[in-house]
Short mmCIF file of C-alpha atoms in Angstrom, two decimals:
data_model
loop_
_atom_site.label_atom_id
_atom_site.label_comp_id
_atom_site.label_asym_id
_atom_site.label_seq_id
_atom_site.Cartn_x
_atom_site.Cartn_y
_atom_site.Cartn_z
CA GLY H 405 44.99 16.85 -28.33
CA GLY H 406 43.65 13.36 -29.05
CA GLU H 407 45.47 11.64 -26.21
CA PRO H 408 43.62 8.61 -24.83
CA GLN H 409 42.53 8.61 -21.22
CA PHE H 410 43.30 5.63 -19.02
CA VAL H 411 41.19 5.08 -15.90
CA ILE H 412 42.33 2.82 -13.07
CA LEU H 413 40.70 1.81 -9.79
CA SER H 414 42.44 2.72 -6.58
CA GLU H 415 43.86 -0.24 -4.65
CA ASN H 416 42.06 1.05 -1.56
CA LEU H 417 38.68 1.52 -3.23
CA ASP H 418 35.79 0.70 -0.89
CA THR H 419 32.14 0.02 -1.65
CA GLU H 420 29.97 3.08 -2.22
CA TYR H 421 26.75 3.27 -0.20
CA SER H 422 23.76 5.58 -0.27
CA ASN H 423 20.88 6.16 2.13
CA ALA H 424 17.82 7.81 0.61
CA PHE H 425 14.77 9.32 2.29
CA THR H 426 11.74 10.81 0.50
CA ALA H 427 8.36 12.20 1.44
CA SER H 428 5.69 13.37 -0.98
CA LEU H 429 2.19 14.82 -1.14
CA ASN H 430 -0.03 14.38 -4.18
CA PHE H 431 -3.23 16.45 -4.50
CA THR H 432 -5.75 15.85 -7.30
CA LYS H 433 -9.05 17.68 -7.72
CA ASN H 434 -11.52 18.42 -10.49
CA TYR H 435 -13.25 21.81 -10.66
CA ASN H 436 -16.21 21.13 -12.94
CA LYS H 437 -14.42 20.21 -16.19
CA VAL H 438 -11.02 21.49 -15.07
CA GLN H 439 -8.69 18.69 -13.95
CA THR H 440 -5.80 19.63 -11.66
CA ASN H 441 -2.96 17.71 -10.09
CA PHE H 442 -0.21 18.93 -7.76
CA LEU H 443 2.73 16.95 -6.39
CA ILE H 444 5.42 18.10 -4.01
CA GLU H 445 8.25 15.87 -2.83
CA GLY H 446 11.20 16.30 -0.54
CA PHE H 447 14.31 14.13 -0.73
CA TYR H 448 17.52 13.66 1.22
CA THR H 449 20.28 11.25 0.22
CA THR H 450 23.61 10.65 1.90
CA LEU H 451 26.57 9.09 0.08
CA GLU H 452 29.30 7.14 1.83
CA ASN H 453 32.61 6.61 0.02
CA PRO H 454 31.31 8.02 -3.30
CA PHE H 455 33.31 6.97 -6.37
CA THR H 456 35.16 10.02 -7.65
CA PRO H 457 37.50 10.34 -10.68
CA VAL H 458 40.73 12.16 -9.78
CA SER H 459 43.06 13.48 -12.46
CA THR H 460 46.50 12.48 -11.18
CA GLY H 461 48.53 14.65 -13.55
CA ALA H 462 50.50 11.56 -14.62
CA THR H 463 50.80 10.20 -18.15
CA LEU H 464 51.69 6.75 -19.45
CA ALA H 465 54.43 5.94 -21.94
CA ASN H 466 51.95 6.06 -24.84
CA GLY H 467 50.80 9.55 -23.84
CA SER H 468 47.59 8.46 -22.10
CA ILE H 469 46.34 10.78 -19.36
CA LEU H 470 45.97 8.77 -16.16
CA GLU H 471 42.82 9.12 -14.07
CA GLU H 472 42.14 7.20 -10.88
CA ILE H 473 38.81 6.27 -9.30
CA ARG H 474 39.02 6.90 -5.57
CA ASN H 475 36.60 7.13 -2.67
CA GLY H 476 35.59 10.73 -2.24
CA GLU H 477 34.52 12.53 0.87
CA GLY H 478 31.07 11.79 2.18
CA ALA H 479 28.35 13.76 0.43
CA TYR H 480 24.65 14.55 0.50
CA VAL H 481 21.95 15.58 -1.97
CA ALA H 482 18.86 17.31 -0.59
CA GLY H 483 16.03 19.23 -2.14
CA THR H 484 12.46 19.28 -3.37
CA ASN H 485 10.55 18.44 -6.54
CA PHE H 486 7.21 19.84 -7.61
CA GLU H 487 4.84 19.07 -10.48
CA LEU H 488 1.66 20.84 -11.53
CA GLY H 489 -0.82 19.66 -14.14
CA ILE H 490 -3.90 21.52 -15.42
CA SER H 491 -6.35 20.39 -18.09
CA PRO H 492 -9.33 22.75 -18.51
CA SER H 493 -10.68 20.66 -21.41
CA GLU H 494 -9.84 17.67 -23.54
CA ARG H 495 -8.22 20.07 -26.01
CA PHE H 496 -5.70 21.66 -23.66
CA ILE H 497 -3.10 20.15 -21.30
CA PHE H 498 -0.45 22.05 -19.33
CA GLN H 499 2.26 20.52 -17.13
CA LEU H 500 4.97 22.26 -15.13
CA GLY H 501 7.68 20.82 -12.91
CA GLY H 502 10.96 21.70 -11.28
CA THR H 503 13.65 20.74 -8.82
CA LEU H 504 15.54 22.79 -6.25
CA GLN H 505 18.42 20.94 -4.69
CA GLN H 506 21.82 21.12 -3.08
CA ALA H 507 24.51 18.52 -3.73
CA LYS H 508 27.70 18.93 -1.69
CA TYR H 509 30.61 16.98 -0.28
CA ASN H 510 31.05 17.02 3.48
CA GLU H 511 34.66 18.10 2.92
CA PRO H 512 36.31 19.65 -0.18
CA GLN H 513 36.84 16.93 -2.78
CA LEU H 514 40.12 16.50 -4.69
CA LEU H 515 39.59 16.66 -8.46
CA TYR H 516 43.18 17.18 -9.59
CA GLU H 517 46.37 16.13 -7.85
CA ALA H 518 49.25 18.48 -8.66
CA THR H 519 52.53 16.96 -9.86
CA THR H 520 54.64 20.08 -10.45
CA PRO H 521 55.39 23.18 -8.36
CA GLU H 522 53.68 25.37 -10.96
CA GLU H 523 50.36 23.60 -10.39
CA SER H 524 48.13 23.32 -7.35
CA ASN H 525 45.59 20.78 -6.17
CA ILE H 526 42.06 21.43 -7.42
CA LEU H 527 39.42 20.93 -4.72
CA ILE H 528 35.70 21.63 -4.69
CA ASP H 529 32.89 21.01 -2.22
CA LYS H 530 30.11 20.94 -4.87
CA PHE H 531 29.24 18.32 -7.45
CA VAL H 532 30.43 19.28 -10.93
CA ARG H 533 28.09 19.27 -13.94
CA ASN H 534 25.18 19.34 -11.50
CA PRO H 535 22.82 22.35 -11.44
CA ASN H 536 20.93 23.17 -8.25
CA THR H 537 17.88 24.31 -10.21
CA TYR H 538 16.18 22.75 -13.23
CA GLY H 539 12.68 22.29 -14.55
CA TYR H 540 10.36 21.77 -17.50
CA PHE H 541 6.95 22.58 -18.94
CA ASN H 542 4.76 20.87 -21.54
CA THR H 543 1.78 22.40 -23.32
CA ASN H 544 -0.44 20.57 -25.79
CA TYR H 545 -3.33 22.34 -27.51
CA LYS H 546 -5.66 20.65 -29.96
CA VAL H 547 -6.73 23.51 -32.25
CA THR H 548 -9.05 21.25 -34.26
CA GLU H 549 -9.53 17.52 -34.53
CA ALA H 550 -6.73 17.52 -37.11
CA THR H 551 -4.35 20.24 -35.88
CA THR H 552 -2.23 20.17 -32.72
CA ILE H 553 0.26 22.63 -31.23
CA ASP H 554 2.99 21.55 -28.79
CA LEU H 555 5.02 24.06 -26.82
CA THR H 556 7.65 22.60 -24.49
CA GLY H 557 10.66 23.86 -22.60
CA THR H 558 13.40 22.91 -20.17
CA TYR H 559 15.36 25.10 -17.79
CA THR H 560 18.87 24.20 -16.62
CA GLY H 561 20.42 26.34 -13.92
CA SER H 562 24.03 27.42 -13.62
CA MET H 563 26.59 24.74 -12.74
CA THR H 564 30.33 24.20 -12.36
CA VAL H 565 32.01 22.38 -15.25
CA PRO H 566 35.70 21.34 -15.23
CA ARG H 567 37.84 22.04 -18.30
CA VAL H 568 41.23 20.45 -18.95
CA ILE H 569 43.73 23.16 -19.89
CA SER H 570 47.06 21.30 -20.07
CA ASP H 571 48.45 18.02 -21.35
CA THR H 572 48.88 16.83 -17.74
CA GLY H 573 45.13 17.06 -17.14
CA PHE H 574 45.29 20.25 -15.05
CA LEU H 575 41.77 21.62 -14.56
CA GLN H 576 40.01 24.94 -14.69
CA LEU H 577 36.60 25.17 -12.97
CA ASN H 578 34.14 27.27 -14.97
CA LYS H 579 30.68 28.40 -13.92
CA THR H 580 28.16 28.15 -16.75
CA ASP H 581 25.21 30.33 -17.62
CA ALA H 582 21.65 29.11 -17.12
CA PHE H 583 19.83 27.72 -20.18
CA PHE H 584 16.19 27.91 -21.23
CA ASN H 585 15.44 25.61 -24.16
CA MET H 586 11.97 26.18 -25.69
CA ASN H 587 10.54 24.12 -28.55
CA PHE H 588 7.51 24.62 -30.82
CA LYS H 589 5.81 22.01 -33.00
CA LEU H 590 2.73 22.25 -35.24
CA SER H 591 1.12 19.03 -36.53
CA HIS H 592 -1.72 18.57 -39.01
CA HIS H 593 -3.46 15.31 -39.89
CA ILE H 594 -5.16 14.76 -43.27
CA ASP H 595 -7.39 11.77 -44.10
CA PHE H 596 -7.58 11.22 -47.86
CA THR H 597 -9.59 8.02 -47.59
CA ASP H 598 -10.71 5.70 -44.81
CA THR H 599 -7.46 3.79 -45.13
CA PHE H 600 -4.89 6.38 -46.26
CA HIS H 601 -3.74 9.47 -44.35
CA ILE H 602 -0.73 11.74 -43.89
CA THR H 603 0.57 13.82 -40.99
CA LEU H 604 2.51 17.03 -41.58
CA HIS H 605 4.60 18.62 -38.85
CA ALA H 606 7.02 21.52 -38.56
CA GLY H 607 8.54 23.61 -35.83
CA VAL H 608 11.56 25.10 -34.12
CA GLN H 609 13.81 23.57 -31.49
CA ASN H 610 15.64 25.84 -29.04
CA ILE H 611 13.74 28.95 -30.17
CA PHE H 612 15.90 31.37 -28.16
CA ASN H 613 19.16 29.70 -29.26
CA SER H 614 20.14 29.11 -25.63
CA TYR H 615 23.37 27.26 -26.35
CA GLN H 616 26.95 26.90 -25.16
CA ASP H 617 29.15 29.69 -26.54
CA ASP H 618 32.61 28.71 -25.29
CA PHE H 619 33.44 25.40 -26.98
CA ASP H 620 37.11 24.55 -26.67
CA THR H 621 39.03 24.70 -29.97
CA GLY H 622 42.41 23.82 -31.36
CA ALA H 623 44.64 20.76 -31.31
CA THR H 624 44.83 20.69 -27.51
CA ARG H 625 41.10 21.25 -26.89
CA ASP H 626 39.21 19.45 -24.15
CA SER H 627 36.72 17.40 -26.19
CA ASP H 628 34.72 16.63 -23.03
CA TYR H 629 34.07 20.31 -22.28
CA ILE H 630 30.47 20.22 -23.51
CA TYR H 631 27.37 21.16 -21.55
CA GLY H 632 23.89 22.60 -21.93
CA PRO H 633 21.32 21.91 -24.71
CA SER H 634 22.44 19.41 -27.33
CA GLN H 635 21.78 21.65 -30.34
CA PRO H 636 21.34 25.35 -31.24
CA ARG H 637 18.20 26.85 -32.80
CA THR H 638 16.99 24.29 -35.34
CA PHE H 639 14.09 24.40 -37.81
CA PHE H 640 12.53 21.09 -38.78
CA PHE H 641 9.67 19.64 -40.80
CA GLY H 642 8.41 16.18 -41.60
CA LEU H 643 5.85 14.15 -43.48
CA LYS H 644 4.41 10.82 -42.37
CA PHE H 645 2.28 8.49 -44.53
CA GLY H 646 -0.17 5.99 -43.09
CA ASN H 647 -2.03 3.14 -44.76
CA LEU H 648 -4.66 1.44 -42.61
CA HIS H 649 -5.87 -2.07 -43.41
CA ASN H 650 -9.15 -3.50 -42.14
#
């Protein structure tokens, strides 16, 4: 509803610490003209006294919603990354990568502190706005010396996103859909003279229109309830001039 949000630090706030451990293996090999690269990495991080925003349900005299930064329960993040790159020729490059992880609190974490009998405390043992699976791919193909095709994509797995549903800051925890955002771009370079050239490009972003479909609306909407790809299916084109001087 346009109310400001006021964030304070808890009087008992302690320093946050993390301990991180990683191990990785990188394998690179050429098969004749085919270049390959593979990387796999494991990681494990523990968090002590993580800073956590807690909606207190209180409001100030000017209508501001009060949020307090407190030390949360201990937590850990563990998982693995992988990356694969293949280039069969100087014209074609393909890269693929992803992450599988788990991010959890050791004990359920308080996100909202109830202030009325009609409400209840909101607790969760997972990190919010944090998918356990995500990845990407990049493909670049040089059709000719002047024409290039780029096909890229990102995958974002399902995650839990909090949504404020009352003027006290009371929360609803929603589980989102997974998103696959694919983009296509075609570029063409034209040399008119030795010193003057132009580059034309066009394409589509978010080809499959994988986009949030439950934006909050109305005067009391939660303006922070936004997740997923930043824009829906979008067509674009451009023109770039170049003037080279010896």
